[in-house]
GROMACS .gro file of C-alpha atoms in nm:
model
  176
    1LEU     CA    1  -4.311  -0.694   2.693
    2ILE     CA    2  -4.436  -0.754   2.381
    3GLY     CA    3  -4.470  -0.504   2.088
    4PRO     CA    4  -4.796  -0.373   1.872
    5ASP     CA    5  -4.717  -0.668   1.638
    6MET     CA    6  -4.689  -0.912   1.916
    7GLN     CA    7  -4.331  -0.991   1.942
    8PRO     CA    8  -4.079  -0.960   2.222
    9LEU     CA    9  -3.955  -0.666   2.252
   10THR     CA   10  -3.579  -0.661   2.285
   11GLY     CA   11  -3.285  -0.376   2.324
   12ALA     CA   12  -3.293  -0.091   2.581
   13MET     CA   13  -3.647   0.070   2.650
   14ARG     CA   14  -3.810   0.390   2.800
   15LEU     CA   15  -4.092   0.383   3.011
   16GLU     CA   16  -4.288   0.703   2.899
   17GLU     CA   17  -4.656   0.641   3.051
   18ALA     CA   18  -4.803   0.338   3.257
   19ASN     CA   19  -5.090   0.284   3.366
   20ILE     CA   20  -5.264   0.028   3.571
   21LEU     CA   21  -5.653  -0.097   3.460
   22PRO     CA   22  -5.926  -0.222   3.648
   23GLY     CA   23  -5.870  -0.567   3.648
   24ASN     CA   24  -5.511  -0.548   3.731
   25THR     CA   25  -5.401  -0.480   3.384
   26LEU     CA   26  -5.089  -0.287   3.273
   27THR     CA   27  -5.054  -0.041   3.010
   28ALA     CA   28  -4.751   0.114   2.914
   29VAL     CA   29  -4.598   0.376   2.668
   30ILE     CA   30  -4.278   0.301   2.578
   31ALA     CA   31  -3.958   0.451   2.346
   32ALA     CA   32  -3.655   0.208   2.223
   33ILE     CA   33  -3.304   0.397   2.337
   34ASP     CA   34  -3.014   0.413   2.163
   35LEU     CA   35  -2.711   0.356   2.382
   36PRO     CA   36  -2.388   0.408   2.295
   37SER     CA   37  -2.137   0.114   2.315
   38GLN     CA   38  -1.955   0.188   2.627
   39PRO     CA   39  -1.611  -0.035   2.603
   40ALA     CA   40  -1.544  -0.279   2.942
   41GLU     CA   41  -1.368  -0.052   3.213
   42ASP     CA   42  -1.020  -0.281   3.155
   43SER     CA   43  -1.019  -0.235   2.750
   44ALA     CA   44  -0.803  -0.021   2.579
   45ALA     CA   45  -0.923   0.219   2.305
   46PRO     CA   46  -0.958   0.005   1.989
   47VAL     CA   47  -0.669   0.029   1.777
   48GLN     CA   48  -0.647   0.107   1.426
   49GLU     CA   49  -0.515  -0.145   1.254
   50ASP     CA   50  -0.340  -0.051   0.918
   51PRO     CA   51  -0.212  -0.413   0.765
   52LEU     CA   52   0.070  -0.468   0.547
   53VAL     CA   53  -0.044  -0.504   0.189
   54VAL     CA   54   0.100  -0.691  -0.127
   55LYS     CA   55  -0.063  -0.570  -0.480
   56ASP     CA   56   0.097  -0.763  -0.801
   57VAL     CA   57   0.106  -0.503  -1.067
   58GLY     CA   58   0.193  -0.690  -1.365
   59HIS     CA   59   0.541  -0.803  -1.531
   60GLY     CA   60   0.667  -1.040  -1.202
   61ILE     CA   61   0.685  -0.683  -0.973
   62PHE     CA   62   0.479  -0.602  -0.621
   63LEU     CA   63   0.466  -0.322  -0.429
   64LYS     CA   64   0.433  -0.380  -0.059
   65THR     CA   65   0.301  -0.155   0.189
   66ASN     CA   66   0.079  -0.023   0.468
   67GLN     CA   67  -0.317  -0.019   0.329
   68SER     CA   68  -0.346   0.327   0.442
   69ILE     CA   69  -0.063   0.447   0.143
   70PHE     CA   70  -0.222   0.231  -0.092
   71ASP     CA   71  -0.570   0.399   0.001
   72ALA     CA   72  -0.398   0.747   0.001
   73HIS     CA   73  -0.197   0.717  -0.331
   74MET     CA   74  -0.254   0.607  -0.615
   75LEU     CA   75   0.038   0.397  -0.621
   76LYS     CA   76   0.121   0.237  -0.949
   77ILE     CA   77   0.333   0.143  -1.241
   78ASP     CA   78   0.460   0.189  -1.630
   79VAL     CA   79   0.716  -0.005  -1.729
   80LEU     CA   80   0.922   0.129  -2.013
   81ASP     CA   81   0.943   0.035  -2.346
   82SER     CA   82   1.308   0.214  -2.417
   83TRP     CA   83   1.563   0.470  -2.276
   84SER     CA   84   1.390   0.739  -2.465
   85GLY     CA   85   1.117   0.709  -2.189
   86LEU     CA   86   1.329   0.795  -1.901
   87LYS     CA   87   1.421   1.094  -1.729
   88ASP     CA   88   1.772   1.164  -1.837
   89PRO     CA   89   1.859   0.863  -2.023
   90SER     CA   90   2.187   0.968  -2.080
   91SER     CA   91   2.265   1.059  -1.722
   92LEU     CA   92   2.211   0.713  -1.660
   93GLU     CA   93   2.428   0.576  -1.902
   94LYS     CA   94   2.671   0.788  -1.802
   95ALA     CA   95   2.644   0.689  -1.436
   96PHE     CA   96   2.660   0.326  -1.517
   97PRO     CA   97   2.996   0.132  -1.396
   98SER     CA   98   3.221  -0.006  -1.683
   99GLY     CA   99   3.076  -0.354  -1.844
  100HIS     CA  100   2.732  -0.263  -1.688
  101VAL     CA  101   2.424  -0.350  -1.897
  102VAL     CA  102   2.048  -0.320  -1.801
  103LEU     CA  103   1.908  -0.623  -1.661
  104SER     CA  104   1.557  -0.498  -1.523
  105HIS     CA  105   1.279  -0.359  -1.735
  106LEU     CA  106   1.302   0.052  -1.732
  107ILE     CA  107   1.000   0.089  -1.465
  108ARG     CA  108   0.859   0.427  -1.382
  109LEU     CA  109   0.662   0.457  -1.031
  110HIS     CA  110   0.372   0.714  -0.983
  111PRO     CA  111   0.329   0.927  -0.792
  112GLU     CA  112   0.671   1.088  -0.862
  113ASP     CA  113   0.599   1.356  -0.619
  114VAL     CA  114   0.467   1.239  -0.303
  115THR     CA  115   0.710   1.116  -0.001
  116PHE     CA  116   0.566   0.849   0.189
  117LEU     CA  117   0.495   0.871   0.605
  118LEU     CA  118   0.568   0.489   0.524
  119PRO     CA  119   0.819   0.364   0.289
  120VAL     CA  120   0.642   0.143  -0.024
  121GLU     CA  121   0.823  -0.147  -0.119
  122VAL     CA  122   0.918  -0.235  -0.490
  123GLU     CA  123   1.000  -0.602  -0.545
  124MET     CA  124   1.085  -0.699  -0.924
  125PRO     CA  125   1.269  -0.950  -1.184
  126THR     CA  126   1.645  -0.913  -1.230
  127CYS     CA  127   1.832  -1.110  -1.526
  128VAL     CA  128   2.108  -1.287  -1.340
  129GLY     CA  129   2.441  -1.050  -1.264
  130ALA     CA  130   2.161  -0.785  -1.174
  131ALA     CA  131   2.406  -0.569  -0.930
  132THR     CA  132   2.265  -0.216  -0.881
  133VAL     CA  133   1.940  -0.050  -0.860
  134TRP     CA  134   1.939   0.361  -0.986
  135ARG     CA  135   1.683   0.552  -0.915
  136SER     CA  136   1.610   0.931  -1.090
  137SER     CA  137   1.608   1.207  -0.913
  138THR     CA  138   1.686   1.602  -0.963
  139ARG     CA  139   2.009   1.624  -0.967
  140GLY     CA  140   2.028   1.296  -1.238
  141TRP     CA  141   2.084   0.905  -1.129
  142ALA     CA  142   2.212   0.752  -0.830
  143PRO     CA  143   2.204   0.391  -0.646
  144VAL     CA  144   1.963   0.320  -0.465
  145GLU     CA  145   2.135   0.176  -0.098
  146ASP     CA  146   2.037  -0.129   0.084
  147ALA     CA  147   1.895  -0.340  -0.224
  148THR     CA  148   1.828  -0.693  -0.178
  149PHE     CA  149   1.909  -0.907  -0.439
  150GLY     CA  150   1.792  -1.268  -0.460
  151ASP     CA  151   1.677  -1.541  -0.656
  152GLY     CA  152   1.644  -1.330  -0.956
  153ARG     CA  153   1.467  -1.074  -0.810
  154VAL     CA  154   1.523  -0.754  -0.593
  155THR     CA  155   1.367  -0.575  -0.335
  156VAL     CA  156   1.367  -0.188  -0.234
  157LYS     CA  157   1.209   0.027   0.025
  158LEU     CA  158   1.126   0.395  -0.126
  159ASP     CA  159   0.980   0.669   0.048
  160HIS     CA  160   0.881   0.844  -0.259
  161PHE     CA  161   0.886   0.734  -0.645
  162CYS     CA  162   1.124   0.767  -0.929
  163ASP     CA  163   1.210   0.600  -1.254
  164MET     CA  164   1.442   0.289  -1.167
  165ALA     CA  165   1.648   0.037  -1.363
  166VAL     CA  166   1.857  -0.240  -1.239
  167THR     CA  167   2.243  -0.341  -1.384
  168GLY     CA  168   2.501  -0.530  -1.307
  169GLN     CA  169   2.739  -0.743  -1.544
  170CYS     CA  170   2.625  -0.929  -1.878
  171HIS     CA  171   2.651  -1.327  -1.842
  172VAL     CA  172   2.628  -1.453  -2.184
  173LYS     CA  173   2.712  -1.781  -2.224
  174ALA     CA  174   2.776  -1.939  -2.530
  175VAL     CA  175   2.581  -2.256  -2.620
  176GLY     CA  176   2.710  -2.498  -2.876
   0.00000   0.00000   0.00000
């Protein structure tokens, strides 16, 4: 079929009126039809994808989680300039094992008042000797279980955000 602009008509159409004129000339009034897309009978329902995403948030710190968590929450970090910016810094010092010092950035992860449906993996740089990741809570500071240390970095999985610091034995070598 040819349209009024003399271009071929494509897509689904509905015949509204048809006439045969003398000389076997066919005239027709047609309208386009928007058909809903039909999945193939043997195909499954479309799967919503929620890819894992890694974001560099600065200072060598990376956040890794599903895109839906990034979309639902404004995940970010603040690198704190001093202990005074931490929640209850005196209880953190008291929680340290003997001989431990801070061997990472002091960070605050936002938002702090949300429990995530899926964990957020936080990876950050540490100094040699890093052994324990500490997180703030309503009951003071506590070590994070299942922290993975390697190649001057630590990785933890969190279901909610807080303040964090990494401690360990200071390994200073005298030079000269």
